[in-house]
């Protein structure tokens, strides 16, 4: 695991720019902010690291001791106590699953593992793939029930839950919450490409975030998004995948087909108030495809950019 790092960059103004970072969820978190108060960078780094560590401990599909994996291992029909953060993410996931007409589906954990895209083997397993082909579809509340007041959940079908399409976004929101609690009002936080910004920089300009061109094996900028009081997340089939028969298959599952996603989109970027929502909707719209995605985004009042496999960019604005 890489070490946490801190950097303080002096500014000619009374405000000083601070940049903190650390490891999480197989990637790195970052926080950039301005403050005219004295900042204990080491203490704040530990506080932010603890926030993302808590999310990983609760929601990781790669850790057998995570709260999510304990729920997956619990007997079908048995209630299990879960942390309030996990309950909130599960409730949001179910809501977006319903509103996206099933395009966002957290019940694909068995498919993810069978195709070598999640915790466990990184190689597709033909026997496992055949074994999940006839499994029941994810239809909450028929397959998952939440007791928000009681802080518990239970599965009603033998389905494995996977929160990889929403947990990272929630982690960004937790970074934002921690920074906001310090009184800071000008910041940009992120985990990998999921970002959330508040306020404007000292020069009065919003935060600039690169919109990456979906080119495998390269880092190229397609455009620049300006953020203030908003979050952005991108879901795509170009950065992560599994090699099968000489070709790379997507790590995103298509719940309708019960197989890795294959459609006419390379990436979808969504702007929303929270990064949790942006993260989940980016996945949902990617699965929906170029034919259904833009109209779905408009109906849900979302701002989204769709990059097709031929390079054409489609836009949807509320």
Short mmCIF file of C-alpha atoms in Angstrom, two decimals, residues 11-256:
data_model
loop_
_atom_site.label_atom_id
_atom_site.label_comp_id
_atom_site.label_asym_id
_atom_site.label_seq_id
_atom_site.Cartn_x
_atom_site.Cartn_y
_atom_site.Cartn_z
CA UNK A 11 0.26 31.40 -2.16
CA UNK A 12 0.91 35.14 -2.43
CA UNK A 13 -2.50 35.83 -0.82
CA UNK A 14 -3.51 35.36 2.81
CA UNK A 15 -5.19 32.16 1.69
CA UNK A 16 -2.99 29.10 1.35
CA UNK A 17 -3.55 26.15 -0.93
CA UNK A 18 -3.40 22.70 0.67
CA UNK A 19 -3.29 19.35 -1.15
CA UNK A 20 -3.75 16.08 0.73
CA UNK A 21 -4.01 12.50 -0.56
CA UNK A 22 -3.96 8.85 0.44
CA UNK A 23 -4.85 5.31 -0.69
CA UNK A 24 -8.35 3.85 -0.88
CA UNK A 25 -10.42 1.27 -2.80
CA UNK A 26 -7.55 0.27 -5.05
CA UNK A 27 -7.00 3.90 -6.02
CA UNK A 28 -6.19 7.19 -4.28
CA UNK A 29 -8.24 9.93 -2.70
CA UNK A 30 -7.31 13.59 -2.97
CA UNK A 31 -8.39 16.85 -1.38
CA UNK A 32 -7.38 20.34 -2.50
CA UNK A 33 -8.57 23.39 -0.58
CA UNK A 34 -7.75 26.98 0.37
CA UNK A 35 -7.73 28.23 3.92
CA UNK A 36 -6.52 31.32 5.75
CA UNK A 37 -6.53 29.44 9.07
CA UNK A 38 -3.70 27.35 10.41
CA UNK A 39 -4.14 23.78 9.18
CA UNK A 40 -2.73 20.67 10.84
CA UNK A 41 -2.19 18.78 7.56
CA UNK A 42 -1.24 15.50 9.23
CA UNK A 43 -4.31 15.48 11.50
CA UNK A 44 -6.65 16.37 8.66
CA UNK A 45 -5.09 13.70 6.43
CA UNK A 46 -5.74 11.10 9.14
CA UNK A 47 -9.33 12.31 9.46
CA UNK A 48 -9.97 12.08 5.72
CA UNK A 49 -8.23 8.70 5.52
CA UNK A 50 -10.42 7.38 8.32
CA UNK A 51 -13.53 8.50 6.40
CA UNK A 52 -12.66 6.55 3.25
CA UNK A 53 -11.37 3.59 5.26
CA UNK A 54 -14.79 3.40 6.92
CA UNK A 55 -16.51 3.29 3.53
CA UNK A 56 -14.17 0.56 2.30
CA UNK A 57 -14.68 -1.50 5.46
CA UNK A 58 -18.43 -1.32 5.08
CA UNK A 59 -18.91 -1.64 1.31
CA UNK A 60 -15.96 -3.42 -0.29
CA UNK A 61 -16.67 -6.54 -2.35
CA UNK A 62 -12.96 -7.41 -2.09
CA UNK A 63 -12.80 -7.69 1.70
CA UNK A 64 -14.38 -10.80 3.20
CA UNK A 65 -14.81 -9.01 6.53
CA UNK A 66 -16.68 -6.00 5.08
CA UNK A 67 -20.24 -5.37 6.23
CA UNK A 68 -21.44 -5.88 2.66
CA UNK A 69 -19.79 -9.30 2.44
CA UNK A 70 -21.21 -10.28 5.83
CA UNK A 71 -24.65 -9.43 4.45
CA UNK A 72 -23.91 -11.49 1.35
CA UNK A 73 -22.86 -14.43 3.51
CA UNK A 74 -25.87 -14.25 5.85
CA UNK A 75 -28.60 -16.89 5.42
CA UNK A 76 -31.39 -15.88 3.02
CA UNK A 77 -34.22 -14.38 5.02
CA UNK A 78 -32.12 -13.54 8.08
CA UNK A 79 -32.03 -9.93 9.26
CA UNK A 80 -28.54 -8.52 9.82
CA UNK A 81 -27.53 -5.30 11.56
CA UNK A 82 -25.72 -2.92 9.20
CA UNK A 83 -24.08 0.49 9.69
CA UNK A 84 -26.17 3.54 8.89
CA UNK A 85 -23.85 4.57 6.04
CA UNK A 86 -24.28 1.19 4.33
CA UNK A 87 -28.04 1.36 4.85
CA UNK A 88 -28.13 4.80 3.23
CA UNK A 89 -26.13 3.64 0.20
CA UNK A 90 -28.29 0.54 -0.21
CA UNK A 91 -31.46 2.66 -0.04
CA UNK A 92 -30.08 5.07 -2.67
CA UNK A 93 -29.03 2.16 -4.88
CA UNK A 94 -32.52 0.65 -4.73
CA UNK A 95 -34.10 4.02 -5.55
CA UNK A 96 -31.86 4.62 -8.57
CA UNK A 97 -32.37 1.02 -9.66
CA UNK A 98 -36.12 1.62 -9.70
CA UNK A 99 -35.90 4.99 -11.41
CA UNK A 100 -33.50 3.66 -14.05
CA UNK A 101 -35.86 0.75 -14.81
CA UNK A 102 -33.28 -1.78 -13.68
CA UNK A 103 -30.28 -0.35 -15.56
CA UNK A 104 -28.57 0.20 -12.21
CA UNK A 105 -28.56 -3.16 -10.44
CA UNK A 106 -26.62 -4.03 -7.28
CA UNK A 107 -27.75 -7.66 -7.47
CA UNK A 108 -25.14 -8.60 -10.11
CA UNK A 109 -22.42 -9.64 -7.67
CA UNK A 110 -22.47 -13.28 -8.77
CA UNK A 111 -22.14 -12.23 -12.42
CA UNK A 112 -19.26 -9.91 -11.55
CA UNK A 113 -17.38 -12.72 -9.82
CA UNK A 114 -18.19 -15.31 -12.47
CA UNK A 115 -16.65 -13.09 -15.16
CA UNK A 116 -13.55 -12.35 -13.07
CA UNK A 117 -14.33 -8.66 -12.59
CA UNK A 118 -14.74 -8.55 -8.80
CA UNK A 119 -13.32 -9.97 -5.61
CA UNK A 120 -11.68 -13.35 -6.17
CA UNK A 121 -10.28 -14.73 -9.43
CA UNK A 122 -9.48 -12.34 -12.29
CA UNK A 123 -10.33 -15.04 -14.84
CA UNK A 124 -13.82 -15.83 -16.18
CA UNK A 125 -15.16 -19.14 -14.87
CA UNK A 126 -17.37 -20.93 -17.41
CA UNK A 127 -18.94 -23.13 -14.74
CA UNK A 128 -19.85 -20.16 -12.56
CA UNK A 129 -21.18 -18.24 -15.55
CA UNK A 130 -23.47 -21.13 -16.44
CA UNK A 131 -24.52 -21.44 -12.81
CA UNK A 132 -25.83 -17.87 -12.55
CA UNK A 133 -27.58 -17.84 -15.92
CA UNK A 134 -30.94 -18.84 -14.48
CA UNK A 135 -30.75 -17.00 -11.16
CA UNK A 136 -33.65 -14.73 -10.17
CA UNK A 137 -33.50 -11.09 -11.24
CA UNK A 138 -32.97 -8.39 -8.66
CA UNK A 139 -36.45 -7.13 -7.80
CA UNK A 140 -36.48 -5.24 -4.51
CA UNK A 141 -38.29 -5.51 -2.16
CA UNK A 142 -38.81 -9.11 -3.29
CA UNK A 143 -35.09 -9.84 -3.04
CA UNK A 144 -33.78 -7.25 -0.55
CA UNK A 145 -35.50 -5.53 2.36
CA UNK A 146 -34.20 -2.61 4.41
CA UNK A 147 -35.29 -1.59 7.88
CA UNK A 148 -33.84 1.92 8.01
CA UNK A 149 -35.20 2.70 11.49
CA UNK A 150 -33.82 -0.55 12.88
CA UNK A 151 -30.52 -0.37 11.01
CA UNK A 152 -30.79 -3.80 9.43
CA UNK A 153 -31.21 -5.57 6.10
CA UNK A 154 -32.00 -9.01 4.76
CA UNK A 155 -31.72 -10.78 1.41
CA UNK A 156 -34.78 -12.73 0.32
CA UNK A 157 -33.04 -14.50 -2.59
CA UNK A 158 -29.57 -16.04 -3.04
CA UNK A 159 -28.15 -12.98 -4.80
CA UNK A 160 -24.78 -11.40 -4.13
CA UNK A 161 -24.86 -7.62 -3.74
CA UNK A 162 -22.16 -5.45 -5.33
CA UNK A 163 -21.79 -1.73 -4.62
CA UNK A 164 -18.84 -0.99 -6.91
CA UNK A 165 -21.04 1.34 -8.99
CA UNK A 166 -21.90 3.63 -6.07
CA UNK A 167 -19.52 3.15 -3.11
CA UNK A 168 -16.66 5.19 -4.54
CA UNK A 169 -19.00 8.12 -5.13
CA UNK A 170 -20.21 7.87 -1.54
CA UNK A 171 -16.58 7.88 -0.43
CA UNK A 172 -16.11 11.21 -2.20
CA UNK A 173 -19.19 12.56 -0.42
CA UNK A 174 -17.68 11.48 2.90
CA UNK A 175 -14.49 13.39 2.07
CA UNK A 176 -16.68 16.41 1.29
CA UNK A 177 -18.55 16.03 4.58
CA UNK A 178 -15.34 15.91 6.59
CA UNK A 179 -13.88 18.98 4.87
CA UNK A 180 -17.14 20.86 5.31
CA UNK A 181 -17.07 20.04 9.03
CA UNK A 182 -13.76 21.90 9.37
CA UNK A 183 -15.43 25.11 8.19
CA UNK A 184 -13.64 25.08 4.84
CA UNK A 185 -15.84 26.45 2.03
CA UNK A 186 -13.54 26.15 -1.00
CA UNK A 187 -12.43 22.64 -1.93
CA UNK A 188 -12.19 19.88 -4.52
CA UNK A 189 -12.18 16.25 -3.38
CA UNK A 190 -12.03 13.06 -5.40
CA UNK A 191 -11.31 9.37 -5.67
CA UNK A 192 -9.83 8.50 -9.02
CA UNK A 193 -12.13 10.24 -11.54
CA UNK A 194 -15.08 10.84 -9.22
CA UNK A 195 -14.98 14.45 -7.98
CA UNK A 196 -16.97 16.92 -5.91
CA UNK A 197 -16.34 20.64 -5.57
CA UNK A 198 -17.57 23.45 -3.35
CA UNK A 199 -17.11 27.21 -3.64
CA UNK A 200 -14.76 28.96 -6.04
CA UNK A 201 -11.02 29.46 -6.04
CA UNK A 202 -9.50 32.70 -4.71
CA UNK A 203 -9.46 34.18 -8.22
CA UNK A 204 -13.24 33.74 -8.40
CA UNK A 205 -13.14 30.91 -10.92
CA UNK A 206 -14.87 27.54 -10.44
CA UNK A 207 -12.89 24.33 -10.18
CA UNK A 208 -11.76 22.92 -13.53
CA UNK A 209 -12.01 19.14 -13.99
CA UNK A 210 -10.79 17.38 -17.11
CA UNK A 211 -13.32 15.31 -19.07
CA UNK A 212 -11.22 12.39 -20.22
CA UNK A 213 -11.36 11.01 -23.74
CA UNK A 214 -12.24 7.28 -23.53
CA UNK A 215 -9.05 5.95 -25.12
CA UNK A 216 -7.71 2.63 -23.75
CA UNK A 217 -4.17 2.87 -22.41
CA UNK A 218 -3.94 6.65 -22.75
CA UNK A 219 -4.78 9.80 -20.82
CA UNK A 220 -6.23 12.37 -23.22
CA UNK A 221 -8.51 15.31 -22.47
CA UNK A 222 -11.80 15.58 -24.36
CA UNK A 223 -12.88 18.78 -22.62
CA UNK A 224 -13.01 20.65 -19.31
CA UNK A 225 -15.91 20.79 -16.85
CA UNK A 226 -16.26 23.67 -14.38
CA UNK A 227 -17.61 22.66 -10.97
CA UNK A 228 -18.93 24.55 -7.97
CA UNK A 229 -21.42 23.05 -5.56
CA UNK A 230 -21.64 19.91 -7.70
CA UNK A 231 -20.17 16.45 -8.26
CA UNK A 232 -19.10 14.58 -11.37
CA UNK A 233 -18.57 10.89 -12.08
CA UNK A 234 -17.72 8.90 -15.19
CA UNK A 235 -18.48 5.26 -15.99
CA UNK A 236 -16.86 3.64 -19.01
CA UNK A 237 -15.79 0.42 -20.62
CA UNK A 238 -12.35 1.63 -21.73
CA UNK A 239 -10.28 1.75 -18.53
CA UNK A 240 -10.96 -1.53 -16.69
CA UNK A 241 -11.80 -4.95 -18.06
CA UNK A 242 -10.82 -8.59 -18.35
CA UNK A 243 -9.03 -10.26 -21.24
CA UNK A 244 -11.06 -13.12 -22.73
CA UNK A 245 -10.09 -14.82 -25.97
CA UNK A 246 -7.83 -12.00 -27.04
CA UNK A 247 -10.35 -9.20 -26.41
CA UNK A 248 -11.17 -7.04 -23.43
CA UNK A 249 -14.63 -7.36 -21.94
CA UNK A 250 -16.27 -4.66 -19.83
CA UNK A 251 -16.20 -4.84 -16.02
CA UNK A 252 -19.73 -3.39 -16.02
CA UNK A 253 -22.49 -6.00 -16.09
CA UNK A 254 -25.63 -5.71 -18.20
CA UNK A 255 -28.39 -7.03 -15.90
CA UNK A 256 -30.76 -7.42 -18.84
#
